[in-house]
Amino acid sequence: MKVLLLESIHPTAADAFRRAGLEVEERPGSLSGAELADALPGVSLLGIRSNTKITPEVLDAGKDLLAIGCFCIGTNQVDLVDAAERGIAVFNAPFSNTRSVVELVLGEIIALTRRLVEKTQRMHEGIWDKSARGSHEFRGRTLGIVGYGNIGTQLSNMAEAVGLRVIFYDTADRLAHGNARKVGSLDELLAEADVVTLHVDGRPGNAGLFGAEQFAKMKPRSIFINASRGMVIDDHALRENILSGHITGAAIDVFPIEPKAQGDTFESPLRGLDNVILTPHVGGSTQEAQEEIGGFVSTKLLAFVANGSTALSVNLPEVAPPLAADTYRLGYLHTNKPGVLAGINQLLHQVGVNIVGQALSTRGERGYVVVDTETPIPDEALSDLRRAPQTLWLRTWTPDAPVG
């Protein structure tokens, strides 16, 4: 079984796969289009980060793919529906780098309110500019968090601890942490916040969330931060608001178009502006976070291969079966229709196979069942299941053999 890891995924992942006896190929950059399609034949597990786009055309080339690991938070770079239709499980790391992103955002708030970007640049130019003009403490200021998920809530806790007042807006019903206060609309948050920071996901509906209209509704001389997705904001509108002085500073870590590989040229209308921090999508790129992500996602992929676990899959029904130490296991992904489980049980009864454990979950149009038995299921019964019209895939495990 072969694993292909792209975009310089932390070595902990490759080490985990090799310890499990898998062949591993590592590449430092992302691949796209024909390059990626050419690399996929024979690959069972694919590891990517945010720059590799998995389209239906790419999946057409991945005839051997069992699962895709997104070694990051987001999964919008993968066509999840098409992957699910093909029975390809997709996993990510929704929690592993939240602390790293939060620390970056807090550091940027301090740097922007103190205008440290300009101060250090002038020092490098040999200019001694000892002035308090435009420099402020952030204590007592209002932080507006747009998107109150894993990152937003942890940021809320830490920001309050260092003296910021916190308000937040989320389309979902979220419980406020500490003294944070939920507001009823994005407009209400923009009118009140001294610092606005975005932590929304990459769903298509969030594209263009922040444009000229939203920037105009922010408080004069406020600060803007985006460490979520590049497609969420209009960079040209942000540039105009910074040049006009309406926005006094900004920190941007994600961009609509990002270079594919280390050292490639970066273009943006935000380059060259005073009190603007531009970072190359490094919100979660600390050694601690990347090591944690490498271990977390590789563990999920190996559990899927080794025992059929789809726990925390973002596109297939979630089943977390126990380790099958001395039993035979069937994993069966199928279209979600009545009577599938009853049909499996009846089939096993007819061939004299005793079921010792069973778990079923459904998600949308698909269902997934894991069945543990005392004895192997006869080949003819497996063949009957494979030919059934509702079957997407069927895999078996034995106590002494890998996935079949």
XYZ file of N, CA and C in Angstrom, residues 155-317:
489
model
N -9.656 31.939 21.010
C -9.219 33.335 20.949
C -10.005 34.185 21.941
N -11.289 33.933 22.043
C -12.133 34.670 22.978
C -11.613 34.537 24.402
N -11.277 33.321 24.801
C -10.790 33.091 26.167
C -9.470 33.802 26.418
N -8.548 33.692 25.484
C -7.233 34.289 25.687
C -7.289 35.812 25.597
N -8.111 36.341 24.692
C -8.218 37.794 24.544
C -8.794 38.434 25.805
N -9.790 37.791 26.372
C -10.385 38.317 27.604
C -9.376 38.296 28.743
N -8.526 37.265 28.758
C -7.535 37.150 29.832
C -6.503 38.274 29.795
N -6.252 38.849 28.609
C -5.261 39.924 28.519
C -5.902 41.307 28.449
N -7.222 41.386 28.728
C -7.829 42.697 28.918
C -8.713 43.203 27.797
N -8.959 42.419 26.773
C -9.855 42.848 25.708
C -11.302 42.509 26.054
N -12.219 43.378 25.675
C -13.633 43.035 25.705
C -13.943 42.256 24.436
N -14.767 41.220 24.523
C -15.008 40.342 23.379
C -16.484 40.318 23.021
N -16.763 40.571 21.745
C -18.081 40.321 21.185
C -17.896 39.363 20.014
N -18.931 38.635 19.651
C -18.783 37.701 18.532
C -20.082 37.574 17.766
N -19.923 37.167 16.492
C -21.077 36.894 15.642
C -20.854 35.573 14.927
N -21.877 34.724 14.930
C -21.826 33.451 14.231
C -23.237 33.119 13.758
N -23.340 32.560 12.569
C -24.664 32.188 12.070
C -25.237 30.993 12.831
N -24.346 30.192 13.435
C -24.798 29.077 14.260
C -25.046 29.556 15.690
N -25.813 28.791 16.433
C -26.105 29.127 17.824
C -24.934 28.667 18.691
N -24.101 29.595 19.141
C -22.899 29.269 19.905
C -23.019 29.771 21.335
N -22.493 28.990 22.268
C -22.468 29.380 23.677
C -21.308 30.331 23.916
N -21.583 31.464 24.538
C -20.537 32.444 24.844
C -19.608 31.910 25.918
N -18.298 32.138 25.739
C -17.309 31.777 26.746
C -17.015 32.992 27.615
N -16.817 32.747 28.914
C -16.445 33.828 29.818
C -17.438 34.975 29.768
N -16.919 36.192 29.619
C -17.762 37.383 29.547
C -18.029 37.832 28.119
N -17.685 37.010 27.133
C -17.947 37.367 25.737
C -19.451 37.528 25.513
N -19.774 38.381 24.560
C -21.191 38.680 24.306
C -21.502 38.453 22.831
N -22.549 37.684 22.574
C -22.970 37.455 21.199
C -23.808 38.637 20.720
N -23.547 39.090 19.495
C -24.345 40.164 18.906
C -25.259 39.569 17.838
N -26.306 40.320 17.484
C -27.340 39.765 16.637
C -27.070 39.805 15.152
N -26.067 40.582 14.741
C -25.793 40.689 13.312
C -24.343 41.072 13.090
N -23.863 40.835 11.877
C -22.507 41.246 11.515
C -22.392 42.761 11.551
N -23.421 43.460 11.086
C -23.379 44.928 11.105
C -23.215 45.461 12.522
N -23.894 44.853 13.490
C -23.776 45.286 14.887
C -22.349 45.099 15.385
N -21.733 43.996 15.025
C -20.346 43.751 15.434
C -19.409 44.777 14.812
N -19.584 45.066 13.522
C -18.687 46.001 12.832
C -18.782 47.400 13.424
N -19.972 47.792 13.850
C -20.150 49.137 14.393
C -19.518 49.301 15.764
N -19.313 48.200 16.485
C -18.856 48.275 17.875
C -17.390 47.898 18.055
N -16.833 47.046 17.198
C -15.509 46.467 17.429
C -14.383 47.412 17.025
N -13.346 47.476 17.879
C -12.113 48.193 17.535
C -11.201 47.320 16.681
N -11.299 46.007 16.867
C -10.545 45.036 16.074
C -11.525 43.979 15.588
N -11.537 43.733 14.278
C -12.386 42.698 13.690
C -11.491 41.579 13.178
N -11.756 40.352 13.608
C -10.951 39.213 13.160
C -11.871 38.119 12.646
N -11.536 37.561 11.479
C -12.377 36.566 10.815
C -11.863 35.158 11.080
N -12.789 34.276 11.469
C -12.454 32.863 11.700
C -13.599 31.987 11.200
N -13.956 32.186 9.931
C -15.035 31.421 9.310
C -14.437 30.301 8.478
N -15.283 29.349 8.087
C -14.789 28.220 7.309
C -14.866 28.518 5.813
N -14.474 27.531 5.011
C -14.343 27.740 3.573
C -15.545 27.331 2.756
N -16.720 27.248 3.349
C -17.903 26.882 2.579
C -18.168 27.935 1.498
N -18.725 27.542 0.353
C -18.928 28.485 -0.756
C -19.710 29.730 -0.364
N -20.645 29.593 0.562
C -21.443 30.740 0.961
C -20.654 31.848 1.628
N -19.433 31.557 2.087
C -18.605 32.584 2.731
C -17.724 33.337 1.743
N -17.729 32.932 0.486
C -16.940 33.651 -0.529
C -17.456 35.083 -0.644
N -16.536 36.047 -0.593
C -16.921 37.445 -0.708
C -17.688 37.981 0.484
N -17.552 37.321 1.630
C -18.260 37.757 2.836
C -17.935 39.193 3.208
N -16.675 39.579 3.019
C -16.218 40.897 3.441
C -15.754 41.685 2.219
N -16.523 42.728 1.890
C -16.176 43.591 0.776
C -16.270 45.049 1.159
N -16.418 45.923 0.165
C -16.426 47.367 0.406
C -17.528 47.770 1.391
N -18.699 47.132 1.285
C -19.816 47.488 2.164
C -19.487 47.193 3.626
N -18.881 46.043 3.885
C -18.558 45.669 5.268
C -17.422 46.539 5.822
N -16.407 46.802 5.011
C -15.322 47.660 5.497
C -15.848 49.053 5.840
N -16.772 49.559 5.040
C -17.325 50.892 5.300
C -18.085 50.949 6.617
N -18.641 49.819 7.063
C -19.418 49.779 8.300
C -18.551 49.598 9.546
N -17.256 49.327 9.376
C -16.371 49.223 10.536
C -16.139 50.588 11.164
N -15.796 50.598 12.451
C -15.496 51.843 13.148
C -14.314 52.538 12.481
N -14.346 53.852 12.373
C -13.169 54.563 11.855
C -11.934 54.269 12.702
N -10.818 54.086 12.022
C -9.508 53.834 12.655
C -9.474 52.474 13.361
N -10.242 51.520 12.909
C -10.222 50.181 13.488
C -9.224 49.292 12.754
N -9.080 48.080 13.245
C -8.083 47.132 12.736
C -8.802 45.899 12.204
N -8.257 45.346 11.128
C -8.884 44.184 10.487
C -7.871 43.043 10.379
N -8.324 41.807 10.715
C -7.466 40.626 10.653
C -8.216 39.492 9.960
N -7.544 38.831 9.034
C -8.130 37.641 8.403
C -7.128 36.505 8.447
N -7.465 35.480 9.250
C -6.655 34.259 9.313
C -7.540 33.052 9.015
N -8.574 33.262 8.177
C -9.524 32.181 7.896
C -9.332 31.633 6.492
N -9.903 32.274 5.474
C -9.801 31.844 4.083
C -9.578 33.065 3.199
N -8.760 32.898 2.172
C -8.448 34.029 1.305
C -9.631 34.529 0.509
N -10.537 33.636 0.126
C -11.659 34.031 -0.719
C -12.751 34.782 0.044
N -12.572 34.937 1.344
C -13.606 35.569 2.164
C -13.634 37.079 1.973
N -12.496 37.700 1.677
C -12.446 39.163 1.628
C -12.045 39.663 0.244
N -12.398 40.917 -0.003
C -11.997 41.641 -1.207
C -10.736 42.434 -0.868
N -9.586 41.935 -1.305
C -8.317 42.587 -0.971
C -8.226 44.006 -1.528
N -8.822 44.248 -2.685
C -8.774 45.589 -3.282
C -9.584 46.576 -2.445
N -10.737 46.137 -1.950
C -11.528 47.012 -1.080
C -10.787 47.300 0.219
N -10.085 46.300 0.761
C -9.304 46.533 1.970
C -8.192 47.542 1.699
N -7.540 47.422 0.564
C -6.473 48.373 0.213
C -7.008 49.816 0.210
N -8.171 50.026 -0.408
C -8.731 51.375 -0.480
C -9.040 51.919 0.907
N -9.524 51.079 1.794
C -9.862 51.531 3.145
C -8.628 51.807 3.990
N -7.530 51.111 3.714
C -6.274 51.404 4.417
C -5.680 52.709 3.897
N -5.699 52.888 2.591
C -5.143 54.122 2.013
C -5.936 55.351 2.456
N -7.241 55.184 2.622
C -8.067 56.315 3.051
C -7.918 56.617 4.537
N -7.361 55.665 5.308
C -7.221 55.834 6.746
C -8.413 55.344 7.544
N -9.469 54.867 6.861
C -10.627 54.352 7.586
C -10.251 53.108 8.396
N -9.431 52.230 7.795
C -8.848 51.097 8.507
C -7.406 51.460 8.833
N -7.050 51.413 10.122
C -5.733 51.899 10.521
C -4.644 50.841 10.439
N -5.019 49.579 10.321
C -4.030 48.510 10.218
C -4.717 47.201 9.899
N -3.947 46.279 9.331
C -4.519 44.977 8.965
C -3.444 43.911 9.034
N -3.888 42.687 9.269
C -3.004 41.522 9.233
C -3.712 40.447 8.426
N -3.073 39.980 7.375
C -3.681 39.022 6.461
C -2.741 37.825 6.317
N -3.284 36.634 6.571
C -2.480 35.410 6.498
C -2.895 34.504 5.348
N -4.049 34.798 4.724
C -4.577 33.931 3.662
C -5.019 34.801 2.493
N -4.896 34.256 1.272
C -5.094 35.064 0.085
C -5.874 34.282 -0.970
N -6.616 35.000 -1.846
C -7.404 34.308 -2.869
C -6.557 33.425 -3.779
N -5.361 33.897 -4.125
C -4.423 33.116 -4.931
C -3.104 33.072 -4.173
N -2.650 31.859 -3.859
C -1.403 31.701 -3.110
C -0.389 30.932 -3.947
N 0.887 31.292 -3.840
C 1.927 30.558 -4.578
C 1.892 29.073 -4.253
N 2.280 28.253 -5.228
C 2.213 26.803 -5.055
C 3.367 26.258 -4.224
N 4.538 26.889 -4.332
C 5.722 26.303 -3.707
C 6.573 27.369 -3.038
N 7.435 26.922 -2.145
C 8.365 27.782 -1.425
C 9.205 28.591 -2.410
N 9.271 29.908 -2.181
C 10.105 30.754 -3.016
C 9.416 31.332 -4.228
N 8.196 30.884 -4.546
C 7.470 31.455 -5.682
C 7.082 32.901 -5.392
N 6.890 33.684 -6.456
C 6.535 35.094 -6.320
C 5.130 35.250 -5.746
N 4.994 36.162 -4.804
C 3.707 36.454 -4.182
C 3.232 37.823 -4.660
N 2.017 37.869 -5.189
C 1.430 39.124 -5.645
C 0.169 39.433 -4.849
N 0.006 40.701 -4.455
C -1.188 41.117 -3.732
C -1.306 42.634 -3.772
N -2.520 43.168 -3.868
C -2.707 44.624 -3.801
C -2.388 45.195 -2.432
N -2.144 44.324 -1.439
C -1.855 44.788 -0.084
C -0.365 44.973 0.183
N 0.463 44.588 -0.774
C 1.902 44.768 -0.579
C 2.251 46.255 -0.517
N 3.212 46.581 0.350
C 3.739 47.939 0.407
C 2.945 48.926 1.228
N 1.906 48.497 1.920
C 1.079 49.415 2.702
C 1.600 49.523 4.137
N 1.499 50.736 4.711
C 1.912 50.956 6.091
C 0.991 50.202 7.058
N 1.587 49.698 8.132
C 0.868 49.026 9.215
C -0.007 47.876 8.715
N 0.526 47.143 7.745
C -0.145 45.952 7.238
C 0.824 44.775 7.361
N 0.406 43.753 8.074
C 1.195 42.535 8.246
C 0.711 41.500 7.236
N 1.598 41.024 6.398
C 1.288 39.966 5.433
C 2.131 38.743 5.780
N 1.472 37.628 6.012
C 2.187 36.398 6.340
C 1.735 35.286 5.381
N 2.639 34.361 5.037
C 2.369 33.371 3.985
C 1.609 32.138 4.458
N 0.360 32.356 4.931
C -0.518 31.263 5.364
C 0.178 30.400 6.420
N 0.650 31.065 7.470
C 1.405 30.370 8.515
C 0.662 30.369 9.856
N -0.646 30.657 9.833
C -1.390 30.701 11.093
C -1.220 29.449 11.926
N -1.282 28.296 11.280
C -1.110 27.036 11.994
C 0.261 26.427 11.814
N 1.189 27.193 11.248
C 2.501 26.631 10.913
C 3.522 26.893 12.015
N 3.322 26.244 13.136
C 4.359 26.153 14.145
C 4.826 24.712 14.201
N 6.002 24.493 14.716
C 6.505 23.131 14.825
C 5.576 22.275 15.675
N 5.063 22.879 16.758
C 4.181 22.126 17.643
C 2.895 21.720 16.920
N 2.290 22.685 16.197
C 1.029 22.393 15.518
C 1.221 21.390 14.391
N 2.273 21.574 13.593
C 2.469 20.671 12.459
C 2.799 19.248 12.914
N 3.532 19.130 14.003
C 3.805 17.796 14.545
C 2.509 17.146 15.031
N 1.678 17.930 15.711
C 0.407 17.408 16.203
C -0.501 17.001 15.038
N -0.562 17.835 14.016
C -1.391 17.529 12.847
C -0.897 16.272 12.148
N 0.439 16.169 11.982
C 0.999 14.986 11.333
C 0.624 13.709 12.047
N 0.669 13.727 13.363
C 0.309 12.548 14.129
C -1.184 12.282 14.124
N -1.982 13.347 14.210
C -3.440 13.189 14.303
C -4.022 12.622 13.021
N -3.700 13.234 11.874
C -4.310 12.807 10.612
C -3.793 11.435 10.187
N -2.495 11.187 10.378
C -1.965 9.868 10.009
C -2.624 8.773 10.843
N -2.916 9.066 12.115
C -3.595 8.086 12.965
C -4.988 7.772 12.429
N -5.714 8.797 11.979
C -7.049 8.579 11.420
C -6.985 7.754 10.141
N -6.030 8.053 9.276
C -5.892 7.304 8.023
C -5.520 5.851 8.289
N -4.599 5.633 9.224
C -4.180 4.264 9.535
C -5.313 3.474 10.191
N -6.116 4.122 11.026
C -7.251 3.431 11.645
C -8.277 3.034 10.591
N -8.460 3.886 9.588
C -9.388 3.558 8.507
C -8.898 2.347 7.725
N -7.601 2.321 7.436
C -7.039 1.202 6.678
C -7.004 -0.068 7.529
N -6.644 0.080 8.802
C -6.394 -1.092 9.640
C -7.660 -1.752 10.167
N -8.696 -0.944 10.482
C -9.888 -1.563 11.073
C -11.207 -0.973 10.607
N -11.172 -0.111 9.586
C -12.413 0.411 9.020
C -13.014 1.585 9.740
N -12.293 2.198 10.683
C -12.834 3.323 11.438
C -12.964 4.563 10.558
N -14.144 5.169 10.564
C -14.353 6.444 9.873
C -14.580 7.577 10.876
N -14.153 7.407 12.110
C -14.321 8.446 13.130
C -13.693 9.750 12.672
N -14.462 10.828 12.741
C -14.074 12.181 12.343
C -13.864 12.334 10.844
N -14.349 11.381 10.047
C -14.371 11.614 8.601
C -15.317 12.771 8.317
N -14.942 13.637 7.368
C -15.773 14.803 7.076
C -16.778 14.540 5.964
N -16.714 13.362 5.320
C -17.622 13.134 4.188
C -18.320 11.775 4.189
N -17.914 10.835 5.040
C -18.560 9.535 5.114
C -19.232 9.362 6.473
N -20.218 8.469 6.582
C -20.818 8.208 7.890
C -19.752 7.786 8.899
